[in-house]
JSON list of C-alpha atoms and ligand atoms in Angstrom, two decimals:
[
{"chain": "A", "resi": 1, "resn": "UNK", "atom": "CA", "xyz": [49.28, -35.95, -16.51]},
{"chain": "A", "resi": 2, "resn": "UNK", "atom": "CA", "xyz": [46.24, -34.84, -18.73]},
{"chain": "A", "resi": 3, "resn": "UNK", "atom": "CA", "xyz": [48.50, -34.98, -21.77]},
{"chain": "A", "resi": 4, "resn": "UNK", "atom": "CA", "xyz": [49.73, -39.03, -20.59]},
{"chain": "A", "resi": 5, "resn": "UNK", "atom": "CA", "xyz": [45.99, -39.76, -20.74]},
{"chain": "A", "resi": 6, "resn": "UNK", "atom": "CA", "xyz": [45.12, -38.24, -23.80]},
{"chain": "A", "resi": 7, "resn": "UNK", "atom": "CA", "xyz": [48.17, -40.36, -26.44]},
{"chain": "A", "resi": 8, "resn": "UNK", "atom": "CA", "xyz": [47.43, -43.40, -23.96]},
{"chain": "A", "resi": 9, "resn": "UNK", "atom": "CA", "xyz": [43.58, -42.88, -24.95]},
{"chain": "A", "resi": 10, "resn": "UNK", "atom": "CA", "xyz": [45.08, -42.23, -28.84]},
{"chain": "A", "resi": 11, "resn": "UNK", "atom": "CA", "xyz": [46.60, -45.26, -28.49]},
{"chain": "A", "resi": 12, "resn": "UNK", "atom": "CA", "xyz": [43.84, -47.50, -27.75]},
{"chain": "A", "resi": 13, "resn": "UNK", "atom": "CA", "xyz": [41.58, -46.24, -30.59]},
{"chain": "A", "resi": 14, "resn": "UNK", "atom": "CA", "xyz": [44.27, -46.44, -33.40]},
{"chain": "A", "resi": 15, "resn": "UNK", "atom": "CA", "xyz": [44.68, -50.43, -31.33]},
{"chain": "A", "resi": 16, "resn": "UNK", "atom": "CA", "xyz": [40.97, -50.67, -32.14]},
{"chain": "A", "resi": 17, "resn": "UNK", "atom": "CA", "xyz": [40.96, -50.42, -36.29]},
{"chain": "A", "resi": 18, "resn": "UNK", "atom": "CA", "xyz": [43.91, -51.13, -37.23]},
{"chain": "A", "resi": 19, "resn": "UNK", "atom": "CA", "xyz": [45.28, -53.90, -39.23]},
{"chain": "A", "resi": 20, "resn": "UNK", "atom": "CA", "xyz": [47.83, -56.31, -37.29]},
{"chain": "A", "resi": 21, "resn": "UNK", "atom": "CA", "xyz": [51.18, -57.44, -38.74]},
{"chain": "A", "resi": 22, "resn": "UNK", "atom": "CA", "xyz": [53.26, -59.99, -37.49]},
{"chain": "A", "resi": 23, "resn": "UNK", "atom": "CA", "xyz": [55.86, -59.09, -35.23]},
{"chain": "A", "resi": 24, "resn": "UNK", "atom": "CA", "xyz": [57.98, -61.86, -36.18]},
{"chain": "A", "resi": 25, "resn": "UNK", "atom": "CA", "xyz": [57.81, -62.07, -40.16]},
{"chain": "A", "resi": 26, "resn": "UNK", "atom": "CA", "xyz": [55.65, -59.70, -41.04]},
{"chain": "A", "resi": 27, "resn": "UNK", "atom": "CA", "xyz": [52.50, -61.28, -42.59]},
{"chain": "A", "resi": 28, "resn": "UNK", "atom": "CA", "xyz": [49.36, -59.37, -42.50]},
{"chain": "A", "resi": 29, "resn": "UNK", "atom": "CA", "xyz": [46.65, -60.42, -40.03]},
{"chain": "A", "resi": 30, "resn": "UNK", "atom": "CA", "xyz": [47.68, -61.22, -36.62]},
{"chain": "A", "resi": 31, "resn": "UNK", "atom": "CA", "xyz": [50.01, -59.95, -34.02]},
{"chain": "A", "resi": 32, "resn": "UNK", "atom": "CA", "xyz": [51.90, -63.42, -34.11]},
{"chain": "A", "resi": 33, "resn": "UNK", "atom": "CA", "xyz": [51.19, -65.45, -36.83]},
{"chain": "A", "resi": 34, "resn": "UNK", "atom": "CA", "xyz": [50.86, -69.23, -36.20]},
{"chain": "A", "resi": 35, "resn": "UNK", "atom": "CA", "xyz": [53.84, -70.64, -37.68]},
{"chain": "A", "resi": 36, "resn": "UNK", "atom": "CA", "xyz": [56.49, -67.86, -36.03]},
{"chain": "A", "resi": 37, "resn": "UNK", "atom": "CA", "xyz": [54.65, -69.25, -32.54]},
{"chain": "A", "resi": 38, "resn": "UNK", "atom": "CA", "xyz": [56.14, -72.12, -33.06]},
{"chain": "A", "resi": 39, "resn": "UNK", "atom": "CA", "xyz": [59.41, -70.51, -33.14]},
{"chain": "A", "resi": 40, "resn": "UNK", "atom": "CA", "xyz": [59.27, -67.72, -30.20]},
{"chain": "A", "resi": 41, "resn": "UNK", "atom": "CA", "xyz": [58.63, -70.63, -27.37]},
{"chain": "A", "resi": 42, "resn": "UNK", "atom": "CA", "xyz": [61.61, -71.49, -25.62]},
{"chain": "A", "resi": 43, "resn": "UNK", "atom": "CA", "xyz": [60.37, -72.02, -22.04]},
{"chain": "A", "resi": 44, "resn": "UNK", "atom": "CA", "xyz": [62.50, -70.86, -19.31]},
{"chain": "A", "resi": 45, "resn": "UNK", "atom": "CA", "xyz": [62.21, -71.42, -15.67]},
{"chain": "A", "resi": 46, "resn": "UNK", "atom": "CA", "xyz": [63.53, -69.44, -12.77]},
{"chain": "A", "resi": 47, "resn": "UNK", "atom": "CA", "xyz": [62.55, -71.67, -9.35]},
{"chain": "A", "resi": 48, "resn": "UNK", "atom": "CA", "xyz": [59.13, -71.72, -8.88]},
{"chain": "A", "resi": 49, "resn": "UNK", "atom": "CA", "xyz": [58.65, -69.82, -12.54]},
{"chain": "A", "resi": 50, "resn": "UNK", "atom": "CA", "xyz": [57.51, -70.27, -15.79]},
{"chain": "A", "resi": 51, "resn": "UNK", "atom": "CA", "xyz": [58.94, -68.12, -18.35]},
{"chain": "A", "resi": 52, "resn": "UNK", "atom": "CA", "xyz": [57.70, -68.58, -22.43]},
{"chain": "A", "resi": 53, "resn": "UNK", "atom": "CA", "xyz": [61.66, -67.37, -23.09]},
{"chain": "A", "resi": 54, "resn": "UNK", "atom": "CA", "xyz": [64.25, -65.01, -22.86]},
{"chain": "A", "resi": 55, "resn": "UNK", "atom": "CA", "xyz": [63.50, -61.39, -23.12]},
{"chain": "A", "resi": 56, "resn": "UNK", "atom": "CA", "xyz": [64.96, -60.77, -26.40]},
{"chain": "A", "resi": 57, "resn": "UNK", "atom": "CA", "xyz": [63.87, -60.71, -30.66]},
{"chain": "A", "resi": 58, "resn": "UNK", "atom": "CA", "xyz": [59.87, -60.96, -31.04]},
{"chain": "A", "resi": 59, "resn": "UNK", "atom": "CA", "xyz": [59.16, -61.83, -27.28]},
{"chain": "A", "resi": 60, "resn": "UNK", "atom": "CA", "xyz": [60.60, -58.66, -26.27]},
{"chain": "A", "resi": 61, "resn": "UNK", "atom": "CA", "xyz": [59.19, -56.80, -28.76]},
{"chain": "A", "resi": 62, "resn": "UNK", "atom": "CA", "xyz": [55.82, -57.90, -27.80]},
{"chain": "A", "resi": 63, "resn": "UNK", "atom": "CA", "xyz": [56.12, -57.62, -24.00]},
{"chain": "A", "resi": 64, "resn": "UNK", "atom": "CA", "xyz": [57.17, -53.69, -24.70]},
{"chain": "A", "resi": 65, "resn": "UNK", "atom": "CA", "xyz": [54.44, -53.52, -27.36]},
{"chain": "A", "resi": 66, "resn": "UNK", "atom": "CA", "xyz": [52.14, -54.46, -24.41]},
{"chain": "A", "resi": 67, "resn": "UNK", "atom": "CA", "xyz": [53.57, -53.00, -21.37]},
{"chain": "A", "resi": 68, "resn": "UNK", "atom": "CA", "xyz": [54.91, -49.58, -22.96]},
{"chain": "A", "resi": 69, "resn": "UNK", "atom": "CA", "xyz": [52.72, -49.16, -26.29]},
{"chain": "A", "resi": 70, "resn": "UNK", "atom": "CA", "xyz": [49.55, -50.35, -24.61]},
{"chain": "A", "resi": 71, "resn": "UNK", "atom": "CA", "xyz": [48.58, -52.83, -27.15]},
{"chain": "A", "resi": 72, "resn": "UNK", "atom": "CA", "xyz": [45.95, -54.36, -25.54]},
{"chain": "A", "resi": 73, "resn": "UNK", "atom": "CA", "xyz": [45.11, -57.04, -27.72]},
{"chain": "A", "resi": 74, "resn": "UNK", "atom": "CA", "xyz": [48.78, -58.28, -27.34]},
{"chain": "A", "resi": 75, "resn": "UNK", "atom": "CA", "xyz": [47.62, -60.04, -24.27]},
{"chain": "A", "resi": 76, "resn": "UNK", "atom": "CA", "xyz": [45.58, -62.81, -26.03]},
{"chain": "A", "resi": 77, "resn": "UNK", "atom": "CA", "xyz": [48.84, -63.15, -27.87]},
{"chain": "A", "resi": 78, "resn": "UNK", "atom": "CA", "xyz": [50.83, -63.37, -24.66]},
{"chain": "A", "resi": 79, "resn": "UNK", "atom": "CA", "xyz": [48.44, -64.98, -22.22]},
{"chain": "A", "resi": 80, "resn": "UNK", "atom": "CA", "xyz": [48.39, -68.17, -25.48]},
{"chain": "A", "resi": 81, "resn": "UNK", "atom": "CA", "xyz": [52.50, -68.44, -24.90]},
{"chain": "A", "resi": 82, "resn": "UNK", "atom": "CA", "xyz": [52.10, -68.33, -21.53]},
{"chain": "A", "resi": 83, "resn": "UNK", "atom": "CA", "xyz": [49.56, -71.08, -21.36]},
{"chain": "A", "resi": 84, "resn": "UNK", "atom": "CA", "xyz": [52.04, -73.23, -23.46]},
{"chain": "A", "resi": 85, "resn": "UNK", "atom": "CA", "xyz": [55.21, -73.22, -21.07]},
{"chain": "A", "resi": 86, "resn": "UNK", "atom": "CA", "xyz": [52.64, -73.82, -17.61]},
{"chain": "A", "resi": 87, "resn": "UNK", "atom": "CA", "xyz": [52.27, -77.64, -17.11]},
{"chain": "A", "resi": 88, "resn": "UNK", "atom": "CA", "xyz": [49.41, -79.16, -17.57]},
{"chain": "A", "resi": 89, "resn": "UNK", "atom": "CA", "xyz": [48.79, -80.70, -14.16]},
{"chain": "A", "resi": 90, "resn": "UNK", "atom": "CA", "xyz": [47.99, -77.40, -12.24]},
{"chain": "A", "resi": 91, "resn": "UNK", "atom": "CA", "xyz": [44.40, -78.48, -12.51]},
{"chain": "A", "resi": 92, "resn": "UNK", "atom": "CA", "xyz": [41.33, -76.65, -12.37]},
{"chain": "A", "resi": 93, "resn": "UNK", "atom": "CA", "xyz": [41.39, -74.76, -8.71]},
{"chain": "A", "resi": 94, "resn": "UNK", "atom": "CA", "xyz": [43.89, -72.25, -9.55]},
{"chain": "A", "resi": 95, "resn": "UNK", "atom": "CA", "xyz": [43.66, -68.60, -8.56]},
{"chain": "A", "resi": 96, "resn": "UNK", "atom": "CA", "xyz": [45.76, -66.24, -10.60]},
{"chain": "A", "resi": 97, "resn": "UNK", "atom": "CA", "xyz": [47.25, -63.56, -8.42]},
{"chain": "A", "resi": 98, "resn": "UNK", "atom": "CA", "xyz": [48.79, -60.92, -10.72]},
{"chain": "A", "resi": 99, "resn": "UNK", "atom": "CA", "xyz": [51.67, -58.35, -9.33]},
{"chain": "A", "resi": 100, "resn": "UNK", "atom": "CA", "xyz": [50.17, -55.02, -8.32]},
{"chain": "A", "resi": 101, "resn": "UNK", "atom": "CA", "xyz": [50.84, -52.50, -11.20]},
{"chain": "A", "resi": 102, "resn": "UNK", "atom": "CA", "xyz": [52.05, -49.10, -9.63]},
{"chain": "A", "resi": 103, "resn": "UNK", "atom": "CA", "xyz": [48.90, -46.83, -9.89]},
{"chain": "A", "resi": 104, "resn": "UNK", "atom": "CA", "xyz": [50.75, -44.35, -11.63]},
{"chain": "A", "resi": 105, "resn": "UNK", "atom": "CA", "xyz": [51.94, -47.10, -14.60]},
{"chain": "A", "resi": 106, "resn": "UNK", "atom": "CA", "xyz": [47.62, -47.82, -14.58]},
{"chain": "A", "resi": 107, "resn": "UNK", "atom": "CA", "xyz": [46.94, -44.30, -15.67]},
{"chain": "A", "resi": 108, "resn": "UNK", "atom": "CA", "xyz": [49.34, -43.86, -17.92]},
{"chain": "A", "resi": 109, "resn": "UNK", "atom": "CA", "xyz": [48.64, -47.16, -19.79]},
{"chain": "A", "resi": 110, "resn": "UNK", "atom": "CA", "xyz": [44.88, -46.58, -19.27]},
{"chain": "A", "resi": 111, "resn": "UNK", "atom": "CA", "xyz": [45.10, -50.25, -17.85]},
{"chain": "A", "resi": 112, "resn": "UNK", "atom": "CA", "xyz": [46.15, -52.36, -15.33]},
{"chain": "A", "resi": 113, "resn": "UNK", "atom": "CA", "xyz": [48.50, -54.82, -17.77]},
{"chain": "A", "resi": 114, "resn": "UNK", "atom": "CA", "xyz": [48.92, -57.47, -15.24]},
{"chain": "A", "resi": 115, "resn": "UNK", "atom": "CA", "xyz": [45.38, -57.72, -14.09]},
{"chain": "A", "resi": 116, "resn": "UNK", "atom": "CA", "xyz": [44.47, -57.61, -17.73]},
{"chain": "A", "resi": 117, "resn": "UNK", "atom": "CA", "xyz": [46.91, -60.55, -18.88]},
{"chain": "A", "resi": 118, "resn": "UNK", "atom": "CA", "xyz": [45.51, -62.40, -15.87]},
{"chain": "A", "resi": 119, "resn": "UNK", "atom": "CA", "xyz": [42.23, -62.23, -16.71]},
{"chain": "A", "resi": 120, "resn": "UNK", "atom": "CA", "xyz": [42.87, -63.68, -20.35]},
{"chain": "A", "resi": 121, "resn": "UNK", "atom": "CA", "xyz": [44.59, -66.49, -18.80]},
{"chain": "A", "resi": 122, "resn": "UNK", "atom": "CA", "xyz": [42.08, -67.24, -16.25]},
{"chain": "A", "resi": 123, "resn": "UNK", "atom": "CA", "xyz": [39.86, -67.40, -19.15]},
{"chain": "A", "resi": 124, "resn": "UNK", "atom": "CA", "xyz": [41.44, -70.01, -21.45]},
{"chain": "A", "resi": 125, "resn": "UNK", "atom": "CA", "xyz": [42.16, -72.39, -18.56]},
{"chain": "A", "resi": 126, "resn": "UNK", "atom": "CA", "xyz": [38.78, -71.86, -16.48]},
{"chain": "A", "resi": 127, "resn": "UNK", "atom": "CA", "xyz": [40.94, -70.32, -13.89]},
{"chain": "A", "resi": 128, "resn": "UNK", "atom": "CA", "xyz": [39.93, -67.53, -11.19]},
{"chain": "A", "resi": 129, "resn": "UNK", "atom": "CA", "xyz": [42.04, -64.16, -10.59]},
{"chain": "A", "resi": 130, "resn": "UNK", "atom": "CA", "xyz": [42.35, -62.86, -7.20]},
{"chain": "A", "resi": 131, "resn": "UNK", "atom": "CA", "xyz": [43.99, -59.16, -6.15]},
{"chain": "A", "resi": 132, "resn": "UNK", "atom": "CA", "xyz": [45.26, -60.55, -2.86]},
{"chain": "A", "resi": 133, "resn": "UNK", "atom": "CA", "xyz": [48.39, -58.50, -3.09]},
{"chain": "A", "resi": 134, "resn": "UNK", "atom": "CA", "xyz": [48.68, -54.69, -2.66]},
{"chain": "A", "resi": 135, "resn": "UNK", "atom": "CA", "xyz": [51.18, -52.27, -3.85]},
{"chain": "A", "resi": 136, "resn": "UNK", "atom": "CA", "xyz": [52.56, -50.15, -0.56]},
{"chain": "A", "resi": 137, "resn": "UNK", "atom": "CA", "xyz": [55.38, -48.78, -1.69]},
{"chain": "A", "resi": 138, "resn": "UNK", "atom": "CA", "xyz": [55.35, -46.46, -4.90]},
{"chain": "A", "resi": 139, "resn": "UNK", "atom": "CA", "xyz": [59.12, -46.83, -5.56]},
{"chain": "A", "resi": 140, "resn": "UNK", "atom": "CA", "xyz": [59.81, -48.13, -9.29]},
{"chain": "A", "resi": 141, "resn": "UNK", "atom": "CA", "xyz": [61.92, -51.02, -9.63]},
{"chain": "A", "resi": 142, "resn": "UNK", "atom": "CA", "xyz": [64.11, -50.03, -13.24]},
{"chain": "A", "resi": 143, "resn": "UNK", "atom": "CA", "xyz": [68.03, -50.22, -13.17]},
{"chain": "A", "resi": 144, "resn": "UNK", "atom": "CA", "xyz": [68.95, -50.72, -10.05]},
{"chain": "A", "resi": 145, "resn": "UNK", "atom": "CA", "xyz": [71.18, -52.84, -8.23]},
{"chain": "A", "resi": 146, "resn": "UNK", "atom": "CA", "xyz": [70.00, -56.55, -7.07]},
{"chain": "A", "resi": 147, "resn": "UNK", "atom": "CA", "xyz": [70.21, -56.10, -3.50]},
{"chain": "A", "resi": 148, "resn": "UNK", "atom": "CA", "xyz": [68.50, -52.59, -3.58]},
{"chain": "A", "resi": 149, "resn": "UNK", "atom": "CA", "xyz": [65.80, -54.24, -5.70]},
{"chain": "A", "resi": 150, "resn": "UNK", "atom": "CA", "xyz": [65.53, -56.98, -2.77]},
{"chain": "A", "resi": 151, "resn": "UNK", "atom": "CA", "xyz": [65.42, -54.87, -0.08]},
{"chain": "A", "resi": 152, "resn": "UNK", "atom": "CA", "xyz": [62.81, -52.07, -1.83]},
{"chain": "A", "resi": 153, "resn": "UNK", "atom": "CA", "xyz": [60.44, -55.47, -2.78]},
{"chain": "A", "resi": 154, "resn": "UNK", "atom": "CA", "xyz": [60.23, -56.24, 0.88]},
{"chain": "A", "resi": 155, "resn": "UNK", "atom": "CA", "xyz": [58.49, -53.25, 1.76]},
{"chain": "A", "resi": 156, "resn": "UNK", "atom": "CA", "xyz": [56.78, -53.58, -1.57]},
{"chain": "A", "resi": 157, "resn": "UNK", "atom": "CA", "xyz": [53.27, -55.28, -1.20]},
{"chain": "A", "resi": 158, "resn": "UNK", "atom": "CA", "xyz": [50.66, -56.16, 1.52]},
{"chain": "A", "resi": 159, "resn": "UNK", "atom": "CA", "xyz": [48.56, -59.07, 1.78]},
{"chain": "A", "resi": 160, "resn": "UNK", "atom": "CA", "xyz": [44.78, -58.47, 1.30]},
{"chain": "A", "resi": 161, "resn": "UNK", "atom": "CA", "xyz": [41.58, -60.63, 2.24]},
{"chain": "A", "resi": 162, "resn": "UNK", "atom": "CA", "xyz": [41.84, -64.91, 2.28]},
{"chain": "A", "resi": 163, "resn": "UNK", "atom": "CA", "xyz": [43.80, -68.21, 0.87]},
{"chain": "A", "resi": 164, "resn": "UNK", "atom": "CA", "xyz": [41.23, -70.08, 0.08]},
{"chain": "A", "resi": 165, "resn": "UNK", "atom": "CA", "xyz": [42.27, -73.76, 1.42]},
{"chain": "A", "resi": 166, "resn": "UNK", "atom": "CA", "xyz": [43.64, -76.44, -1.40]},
{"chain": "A", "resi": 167, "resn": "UNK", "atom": "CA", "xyz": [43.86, -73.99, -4.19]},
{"chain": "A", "resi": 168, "resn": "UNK", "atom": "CA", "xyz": [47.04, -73.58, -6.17]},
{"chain": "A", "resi": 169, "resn": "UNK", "atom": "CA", "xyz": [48.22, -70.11, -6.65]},
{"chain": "A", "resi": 170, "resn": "UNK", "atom": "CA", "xyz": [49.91, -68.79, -9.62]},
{"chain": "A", "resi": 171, "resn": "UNK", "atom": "CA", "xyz": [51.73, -65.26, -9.09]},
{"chain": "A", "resi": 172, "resn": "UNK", "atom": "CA", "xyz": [51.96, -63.20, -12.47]},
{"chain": "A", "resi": 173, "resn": "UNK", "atom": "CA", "xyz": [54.34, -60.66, -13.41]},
{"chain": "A", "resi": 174, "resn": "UNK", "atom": "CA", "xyz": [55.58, -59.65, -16.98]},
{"chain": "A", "resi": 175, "resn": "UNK", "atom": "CA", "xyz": [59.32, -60.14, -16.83]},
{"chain": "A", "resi": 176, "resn": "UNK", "atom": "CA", "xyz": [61.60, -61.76, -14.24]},
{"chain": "A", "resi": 177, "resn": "UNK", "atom": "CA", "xyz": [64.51, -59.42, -13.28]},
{"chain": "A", "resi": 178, "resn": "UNK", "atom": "CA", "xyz": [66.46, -60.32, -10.39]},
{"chain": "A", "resi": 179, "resn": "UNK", "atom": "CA", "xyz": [62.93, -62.30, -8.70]},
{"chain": "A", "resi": 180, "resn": "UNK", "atom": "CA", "xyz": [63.26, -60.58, -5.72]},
{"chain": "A", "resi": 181, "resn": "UNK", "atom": "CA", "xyz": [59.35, -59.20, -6.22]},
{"chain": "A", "resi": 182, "resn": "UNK", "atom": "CA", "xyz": [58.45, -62.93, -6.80]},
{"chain": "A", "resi": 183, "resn": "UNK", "atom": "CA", "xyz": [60.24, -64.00, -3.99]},
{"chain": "A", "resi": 184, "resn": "UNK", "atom": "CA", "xyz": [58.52, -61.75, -1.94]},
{"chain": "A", "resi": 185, "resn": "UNK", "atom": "CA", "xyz": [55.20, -62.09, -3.09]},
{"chain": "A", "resi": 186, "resn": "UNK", "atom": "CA", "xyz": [55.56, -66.16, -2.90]},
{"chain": "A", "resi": 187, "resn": "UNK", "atom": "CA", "xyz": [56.57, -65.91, 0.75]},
{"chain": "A", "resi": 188, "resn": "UNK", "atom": "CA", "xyz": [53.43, -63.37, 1.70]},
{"chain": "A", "resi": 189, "resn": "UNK", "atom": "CA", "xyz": [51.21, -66.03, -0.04]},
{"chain": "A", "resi": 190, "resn": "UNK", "atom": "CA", "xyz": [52.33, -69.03, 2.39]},
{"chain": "A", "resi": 191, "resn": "UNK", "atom": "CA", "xyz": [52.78, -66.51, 5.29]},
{"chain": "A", "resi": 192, "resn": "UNK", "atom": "CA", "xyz": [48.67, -66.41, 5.06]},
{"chain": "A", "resi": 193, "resn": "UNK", "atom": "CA", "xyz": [48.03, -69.93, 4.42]},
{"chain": "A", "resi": 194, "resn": "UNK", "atom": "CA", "xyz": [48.93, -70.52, 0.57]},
{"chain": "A", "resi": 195, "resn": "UNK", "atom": "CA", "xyz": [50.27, -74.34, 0.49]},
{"chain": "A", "resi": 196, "resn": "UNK", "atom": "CA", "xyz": [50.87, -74.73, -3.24]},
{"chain": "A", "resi": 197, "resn": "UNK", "atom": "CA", "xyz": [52.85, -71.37, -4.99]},
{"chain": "A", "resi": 198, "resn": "UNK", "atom": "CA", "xyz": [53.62, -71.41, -8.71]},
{"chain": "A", "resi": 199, "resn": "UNK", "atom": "CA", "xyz": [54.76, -68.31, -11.06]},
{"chain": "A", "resi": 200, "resn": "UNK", "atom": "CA", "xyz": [54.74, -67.62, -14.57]},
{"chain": "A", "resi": 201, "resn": "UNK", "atom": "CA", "xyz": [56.65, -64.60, -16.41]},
{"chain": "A", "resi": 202, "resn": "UNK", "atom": "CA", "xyz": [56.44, -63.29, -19.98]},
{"chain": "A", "resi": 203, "resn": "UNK", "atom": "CA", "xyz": [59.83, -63.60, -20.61]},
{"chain": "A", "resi": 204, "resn": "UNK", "atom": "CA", "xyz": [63.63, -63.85, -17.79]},
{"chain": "A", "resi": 205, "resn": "UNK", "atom": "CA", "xyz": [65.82, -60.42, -19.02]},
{"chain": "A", "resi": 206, "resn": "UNK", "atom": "CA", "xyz": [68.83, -59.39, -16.96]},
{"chain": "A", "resi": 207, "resn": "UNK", "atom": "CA", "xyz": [68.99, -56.44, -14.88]},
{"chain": "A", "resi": 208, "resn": "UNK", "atom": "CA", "xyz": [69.99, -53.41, -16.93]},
{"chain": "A", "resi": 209, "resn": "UNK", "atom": "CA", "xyz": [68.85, -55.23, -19.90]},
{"chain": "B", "resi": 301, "resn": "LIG", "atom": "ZN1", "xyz": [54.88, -64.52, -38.45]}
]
């Protein structure tokens, strides 16, 4: 565990200082450069959510740049896309509820990605983020079958605190797999009083993908 800490900590200094390429053509300067932004937006939507694209090429590349590499400042980059695919008439009282990260995942990554990409999207729209779901179950959902996945996101989460009345609530999560964890979450929301449940994914990818 000690050693985990210690390249995630690595990590985030070397993230500090130095100089960003583009991780669709190259250029020197940012992690996405404006003109291959234009190009990486293909919005997606699985029911209730709002994907920026497929999980494949750049998008991919920056979603595991963020979730496995701990780039931090990828999330300005990603919470931007994201902003593009959302429609513009969610108005103003939104509350951002992002998908518990497993605590393990947090302290390994030094950072709670979710949280963190929530809070940069709160920010550009004058949105709030709330933590009104918690992570019971510490089982990892990689690779496995679609009905397994359903059945472990059940038992997954626990609703925490209050719906505030006539808000719109937007569930985050990085990718969308099989949705059973959205599903879930969605249907915890309006169990406590959420009338209006939205989504909105970094990118769709298929299961084993
Ligand atoms: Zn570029």
């Amino acid at each position: 565990m000690g050693f985990d800490v210690k390249i995630t900590t690595r990590i985030s200094i070397l993230d500090l200082f130095a100089p960003y390429t583009c991780r669709g053509c190259g250029c020197l300067g940012e992690l996405l450069c404006e003109r291959c932004k234009k190009y990486i937006i293909s919005p997606e939507k699985r029911e209730f959510v709002y994907a920026v694209g497929r999980r494949e090429g750049v998008l991919m590349q920056l979603t595991e740049d963020y979730k496995y590499k701990s780039i931090r400042r990828t999330a300005e980059v990603l919470a931007e896309l994201i902003d593009e695919v959302l429609p513009d008439n969610l108005g103003s009282e939104v509350i951002i509820v992002p998908l518990p990260t497993i605590g393990r995942h947090i302290r390994e990554r030094g950072f709670d990605h979710t949280l963190y990409l929530a809070k940069k999207l709160a920010k550009r729209r004058g949105w709030k983020v709330s933590g009104n779901l918690r992570r019971i179950n510490k089982t990892v959902q990689v690779g496995q079958d679609a009905k397994t996945r359903a059945a472990q996101a059940e038992r997954a989460y626990e609703f925490v605190g209050e719906i505030e009345a006539g808000k719109t609530y937007l569930l985050l999560d990085d990718v969308w797999t099989t949705g059973s964890t959205m599903r879930v979450a969605k249907k915890l929301l309006e169990k406590n009083g959420a009338s209006q449940v939205v989504g909105a994914v970094i990118c769709v990818g298929l299961l084993n993908n």
